[in-house]
mmCIF file of N, CA and C in Angstrom:
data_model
loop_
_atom_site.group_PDB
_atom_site.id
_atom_site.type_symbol
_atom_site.label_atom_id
_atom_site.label_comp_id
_atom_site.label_asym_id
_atom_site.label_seq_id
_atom_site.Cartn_x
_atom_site.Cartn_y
_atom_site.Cartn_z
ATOM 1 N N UNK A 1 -17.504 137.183 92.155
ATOM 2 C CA UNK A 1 -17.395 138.624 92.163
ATOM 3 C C UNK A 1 -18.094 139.176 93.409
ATOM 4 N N UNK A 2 -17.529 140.102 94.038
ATOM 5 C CA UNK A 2 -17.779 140.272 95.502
ATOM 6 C C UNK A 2 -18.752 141.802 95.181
ATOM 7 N N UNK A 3 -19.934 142.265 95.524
ATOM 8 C CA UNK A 3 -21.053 143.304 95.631
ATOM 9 C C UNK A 3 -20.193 144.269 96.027
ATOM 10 N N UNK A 4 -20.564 145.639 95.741
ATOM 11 C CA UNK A 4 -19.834 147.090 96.655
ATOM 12 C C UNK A 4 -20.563 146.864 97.714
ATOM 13 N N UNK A 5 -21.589 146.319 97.893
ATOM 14 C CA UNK A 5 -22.438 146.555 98.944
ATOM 15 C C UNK A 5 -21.514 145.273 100.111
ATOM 16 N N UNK A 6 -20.682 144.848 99.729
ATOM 17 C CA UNK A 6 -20.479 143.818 100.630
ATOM 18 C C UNK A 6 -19.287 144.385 101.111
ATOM 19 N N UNK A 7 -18.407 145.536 100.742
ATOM 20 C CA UNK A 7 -17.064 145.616 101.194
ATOM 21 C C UNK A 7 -16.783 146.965 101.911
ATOM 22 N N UNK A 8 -15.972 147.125 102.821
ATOM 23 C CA UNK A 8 -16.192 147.911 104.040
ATOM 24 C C UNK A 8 -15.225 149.383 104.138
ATOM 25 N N UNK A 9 -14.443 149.110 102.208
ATOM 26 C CA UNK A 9 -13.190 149.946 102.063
ATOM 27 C C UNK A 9 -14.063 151.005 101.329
ATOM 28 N N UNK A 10 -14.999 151.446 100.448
ATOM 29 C CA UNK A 10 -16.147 152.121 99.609
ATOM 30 C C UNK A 10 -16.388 153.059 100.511
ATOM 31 N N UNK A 11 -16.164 154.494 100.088
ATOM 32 C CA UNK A 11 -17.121 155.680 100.223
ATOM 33 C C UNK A 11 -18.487 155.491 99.874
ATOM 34 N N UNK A 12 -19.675 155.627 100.848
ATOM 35 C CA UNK A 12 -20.709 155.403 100.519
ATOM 36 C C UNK A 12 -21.454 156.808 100.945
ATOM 37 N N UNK A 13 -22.838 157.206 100.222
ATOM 38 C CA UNK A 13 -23.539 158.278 100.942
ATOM 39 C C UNK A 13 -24.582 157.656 101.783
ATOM 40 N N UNK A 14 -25.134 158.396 102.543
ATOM 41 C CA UNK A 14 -26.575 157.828 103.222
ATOM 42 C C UNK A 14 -27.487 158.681 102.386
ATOM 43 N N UNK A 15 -28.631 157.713 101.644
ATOM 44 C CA UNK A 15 -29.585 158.252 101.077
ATOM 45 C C UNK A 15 -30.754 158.195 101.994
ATOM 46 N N UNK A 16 -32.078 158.785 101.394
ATOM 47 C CA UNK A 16 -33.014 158.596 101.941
ATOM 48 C C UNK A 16 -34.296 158.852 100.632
ATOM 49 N N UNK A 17 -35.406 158.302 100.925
ATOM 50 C CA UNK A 17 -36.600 158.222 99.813
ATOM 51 C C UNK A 17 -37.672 159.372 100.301
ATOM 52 N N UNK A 18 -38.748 159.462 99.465
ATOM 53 C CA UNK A 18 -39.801 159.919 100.127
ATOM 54 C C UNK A 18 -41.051 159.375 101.394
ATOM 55 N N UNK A 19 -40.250 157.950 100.983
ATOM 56 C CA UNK A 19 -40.479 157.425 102.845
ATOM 57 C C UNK A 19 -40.134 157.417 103.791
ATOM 58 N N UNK A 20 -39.008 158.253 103.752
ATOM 59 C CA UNK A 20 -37.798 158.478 104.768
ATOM 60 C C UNK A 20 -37.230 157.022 105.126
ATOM 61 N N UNK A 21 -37.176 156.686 104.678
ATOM 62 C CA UNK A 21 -36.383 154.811 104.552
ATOM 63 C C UNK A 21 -35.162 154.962 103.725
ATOM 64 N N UNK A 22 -33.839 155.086 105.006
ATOM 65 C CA UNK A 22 -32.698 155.317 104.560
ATOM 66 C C UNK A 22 -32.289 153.909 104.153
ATOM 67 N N UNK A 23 -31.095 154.398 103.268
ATOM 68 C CA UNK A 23 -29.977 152.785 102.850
ATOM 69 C C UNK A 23 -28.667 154.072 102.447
ATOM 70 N N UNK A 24 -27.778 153.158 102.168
ATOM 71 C CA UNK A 24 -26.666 153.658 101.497
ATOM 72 C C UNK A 24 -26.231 153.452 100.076
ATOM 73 N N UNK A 25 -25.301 154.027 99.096
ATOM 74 C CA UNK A 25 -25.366 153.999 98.106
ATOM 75 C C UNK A 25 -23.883 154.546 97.797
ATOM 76 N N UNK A 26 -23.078 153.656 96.929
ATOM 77 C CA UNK A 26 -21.939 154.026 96.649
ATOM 78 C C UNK A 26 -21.482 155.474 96.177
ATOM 79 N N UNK A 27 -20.579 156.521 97.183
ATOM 80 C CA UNK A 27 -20.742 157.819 96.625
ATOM 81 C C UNK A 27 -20.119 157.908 95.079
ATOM 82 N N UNK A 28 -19.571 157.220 94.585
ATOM 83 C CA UNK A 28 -18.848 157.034 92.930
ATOM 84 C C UNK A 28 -19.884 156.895 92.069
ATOM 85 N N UNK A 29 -21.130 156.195 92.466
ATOM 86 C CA UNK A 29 -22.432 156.040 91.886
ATOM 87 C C UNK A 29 -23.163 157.609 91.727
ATOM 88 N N UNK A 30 -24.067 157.687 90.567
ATOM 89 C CA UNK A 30 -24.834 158.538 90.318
ATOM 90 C C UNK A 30 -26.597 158.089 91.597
ATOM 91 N N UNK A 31 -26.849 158.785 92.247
ATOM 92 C CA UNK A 31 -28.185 158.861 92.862
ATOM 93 C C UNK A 31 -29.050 157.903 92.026
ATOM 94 N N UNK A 32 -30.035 157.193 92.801
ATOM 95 C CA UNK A 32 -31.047 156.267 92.124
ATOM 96 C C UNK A 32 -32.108 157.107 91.615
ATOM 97 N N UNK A 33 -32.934 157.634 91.114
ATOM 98 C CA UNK A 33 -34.296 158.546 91.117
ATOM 99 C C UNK A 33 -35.038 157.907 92.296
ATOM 100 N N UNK A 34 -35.765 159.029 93.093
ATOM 101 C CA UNK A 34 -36.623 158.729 94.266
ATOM 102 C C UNK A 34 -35.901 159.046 95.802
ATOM 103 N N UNK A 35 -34.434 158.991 95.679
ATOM 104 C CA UNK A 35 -33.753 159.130 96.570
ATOM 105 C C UNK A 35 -32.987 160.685 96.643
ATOM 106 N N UNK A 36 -32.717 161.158 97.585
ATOM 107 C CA UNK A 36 -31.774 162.097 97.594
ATOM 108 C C UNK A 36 -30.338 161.658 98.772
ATOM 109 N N UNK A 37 -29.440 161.982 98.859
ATOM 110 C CA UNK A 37 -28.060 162.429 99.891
ATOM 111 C C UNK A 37 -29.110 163.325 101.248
ATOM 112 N N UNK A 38 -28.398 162.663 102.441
ATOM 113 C CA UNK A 38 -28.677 163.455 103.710
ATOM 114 C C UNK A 38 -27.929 164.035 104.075
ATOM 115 N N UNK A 39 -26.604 164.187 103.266
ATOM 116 C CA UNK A 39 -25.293 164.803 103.789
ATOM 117 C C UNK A 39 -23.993 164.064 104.390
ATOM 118 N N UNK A 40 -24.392 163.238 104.606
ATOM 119 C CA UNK A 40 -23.383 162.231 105.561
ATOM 120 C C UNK A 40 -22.771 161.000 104.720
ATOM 121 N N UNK A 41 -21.647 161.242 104.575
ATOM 122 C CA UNK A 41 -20.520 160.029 103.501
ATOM 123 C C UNK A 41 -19.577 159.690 104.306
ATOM 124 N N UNK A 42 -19.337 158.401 104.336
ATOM 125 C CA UNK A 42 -17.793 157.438 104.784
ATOM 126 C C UNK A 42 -17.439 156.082 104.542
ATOM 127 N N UNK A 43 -17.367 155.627 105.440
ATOM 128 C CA UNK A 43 -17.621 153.871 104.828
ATOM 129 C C UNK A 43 -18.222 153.464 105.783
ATOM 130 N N UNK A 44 -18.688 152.219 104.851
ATOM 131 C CA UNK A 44 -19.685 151.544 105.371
ATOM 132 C C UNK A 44 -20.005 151.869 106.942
ATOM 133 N N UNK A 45 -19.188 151.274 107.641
ATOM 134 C CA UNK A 45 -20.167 151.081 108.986
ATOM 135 C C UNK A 45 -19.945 151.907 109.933
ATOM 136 N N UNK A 46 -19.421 153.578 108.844
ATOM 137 C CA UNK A 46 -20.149 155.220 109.567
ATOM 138 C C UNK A 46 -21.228 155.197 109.065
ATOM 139 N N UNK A 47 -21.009 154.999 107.866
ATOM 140 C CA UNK A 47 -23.170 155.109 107.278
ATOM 141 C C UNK A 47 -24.008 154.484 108.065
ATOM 142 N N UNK A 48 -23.591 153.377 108.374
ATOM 143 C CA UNK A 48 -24.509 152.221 109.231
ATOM 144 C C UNK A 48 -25.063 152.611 110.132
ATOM 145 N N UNK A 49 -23.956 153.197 111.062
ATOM 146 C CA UNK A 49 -24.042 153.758 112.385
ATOM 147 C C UNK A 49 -24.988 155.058 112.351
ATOM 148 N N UNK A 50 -24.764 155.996 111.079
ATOM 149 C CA UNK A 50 -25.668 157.244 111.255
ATOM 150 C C UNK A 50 -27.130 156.700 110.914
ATOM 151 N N UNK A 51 -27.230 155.443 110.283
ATOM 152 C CA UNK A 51 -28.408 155.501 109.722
ATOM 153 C C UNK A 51 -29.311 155.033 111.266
ATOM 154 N N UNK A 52 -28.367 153.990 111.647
ATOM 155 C CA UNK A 52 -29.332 153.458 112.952
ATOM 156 C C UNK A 52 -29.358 154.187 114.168
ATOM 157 N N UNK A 53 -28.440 155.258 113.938
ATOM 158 C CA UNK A 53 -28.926 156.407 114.830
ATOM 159 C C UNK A 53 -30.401 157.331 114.794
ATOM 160 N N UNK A 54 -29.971 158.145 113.503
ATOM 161 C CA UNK A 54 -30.797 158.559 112.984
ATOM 162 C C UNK A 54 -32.327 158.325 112.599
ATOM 163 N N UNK A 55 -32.813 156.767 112.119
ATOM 164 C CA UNK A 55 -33.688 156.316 111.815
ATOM 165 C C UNK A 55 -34.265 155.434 112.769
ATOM 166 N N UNK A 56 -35.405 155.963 113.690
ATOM 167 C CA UNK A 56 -35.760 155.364 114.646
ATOM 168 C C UNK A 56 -37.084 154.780 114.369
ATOM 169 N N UNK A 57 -37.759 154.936 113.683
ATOM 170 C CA UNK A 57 -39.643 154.759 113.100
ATOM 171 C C UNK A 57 -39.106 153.650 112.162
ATOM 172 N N UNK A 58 -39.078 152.283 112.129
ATOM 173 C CA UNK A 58 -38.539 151.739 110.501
ATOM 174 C C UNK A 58 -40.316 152.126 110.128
ATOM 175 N N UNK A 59 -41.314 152.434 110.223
ATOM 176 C CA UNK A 59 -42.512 152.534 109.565
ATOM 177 C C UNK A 59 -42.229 153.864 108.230
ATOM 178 N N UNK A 60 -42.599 153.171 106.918
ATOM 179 C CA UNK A 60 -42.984 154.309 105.894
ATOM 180 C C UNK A 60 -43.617 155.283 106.683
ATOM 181 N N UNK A 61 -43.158 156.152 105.499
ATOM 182 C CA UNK A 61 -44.038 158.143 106.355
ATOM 183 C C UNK A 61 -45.165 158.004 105.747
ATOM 184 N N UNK A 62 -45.929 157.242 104.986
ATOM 185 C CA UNK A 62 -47.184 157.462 104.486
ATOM 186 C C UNK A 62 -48.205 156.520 105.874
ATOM 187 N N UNK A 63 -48.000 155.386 106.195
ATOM 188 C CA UNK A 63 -47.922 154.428 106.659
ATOM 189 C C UNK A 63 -48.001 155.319 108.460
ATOM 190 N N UNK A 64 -46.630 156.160 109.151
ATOM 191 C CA UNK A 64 -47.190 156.957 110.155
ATOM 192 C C UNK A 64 -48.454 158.032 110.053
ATOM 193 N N UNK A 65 -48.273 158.490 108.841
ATOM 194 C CA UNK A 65 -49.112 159.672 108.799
ATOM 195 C C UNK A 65 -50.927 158.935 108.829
ATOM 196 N N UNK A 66 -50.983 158.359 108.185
ATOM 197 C CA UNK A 66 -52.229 157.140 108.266
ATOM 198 C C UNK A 66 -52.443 156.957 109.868
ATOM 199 N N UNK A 67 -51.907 156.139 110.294
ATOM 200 C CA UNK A 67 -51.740 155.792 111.518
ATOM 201 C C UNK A 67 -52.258 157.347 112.607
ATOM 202 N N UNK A 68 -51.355 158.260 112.347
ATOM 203 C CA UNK A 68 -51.801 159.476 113.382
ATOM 204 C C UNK A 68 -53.152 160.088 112.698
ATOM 205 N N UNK A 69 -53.908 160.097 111.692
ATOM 206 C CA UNK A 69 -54.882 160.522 111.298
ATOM 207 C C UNK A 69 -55.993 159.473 111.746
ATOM 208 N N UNK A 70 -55.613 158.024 111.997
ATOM 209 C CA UNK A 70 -56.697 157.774 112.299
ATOM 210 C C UNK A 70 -56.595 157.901 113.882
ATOM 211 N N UNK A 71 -55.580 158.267 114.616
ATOM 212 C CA UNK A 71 -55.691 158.329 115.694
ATOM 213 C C UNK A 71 -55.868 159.201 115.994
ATOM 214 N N UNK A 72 -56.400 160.420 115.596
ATOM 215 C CA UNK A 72 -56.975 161.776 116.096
ATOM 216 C C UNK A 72 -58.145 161.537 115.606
ATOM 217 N N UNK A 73 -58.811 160.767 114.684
ATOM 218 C CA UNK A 73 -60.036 160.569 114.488
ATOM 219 C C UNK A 73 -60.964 160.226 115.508
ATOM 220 N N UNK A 74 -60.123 159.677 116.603
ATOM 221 C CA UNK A 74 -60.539 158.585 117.421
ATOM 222 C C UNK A 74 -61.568 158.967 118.669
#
């Protein structure tokens, strides 16, 4: 049995968390909790493309924000 996640014909949304750590998620699917829609749906590898546009930091936002607090500490 072949994953949705593996096939390239699927409407998918681009989600994102409160870490700002996007993935995609079948748009036929109900939202995971923790995640919301950024607006942007197609297949697969438009999502792909917006995400690796879009998402340039792979660092969690808790994880930058740490990071710039201790660097104004400094």
């Amino acid at each position: 049995m072949t994953s949705v996640f593996d096939r390239d014909d699927i409407v998918f949304q681009v989600v994102v968390n409160h870490e700002e750590q996007y993935s995609i998620w079948p748009d036929y699917k109900a939202i995971p909790n923790g995640w919301r829609t950024v607006g942007k749906s197609g297949l697969k590898p438009e999502c792909l493309a917006y995400i690796d546009e879009v998402w340039t930091d792979m660092r969690p936002l808790s994880l930058r924000q740490k990071m710039a607090e201790t660097a104004t500490a400094q």
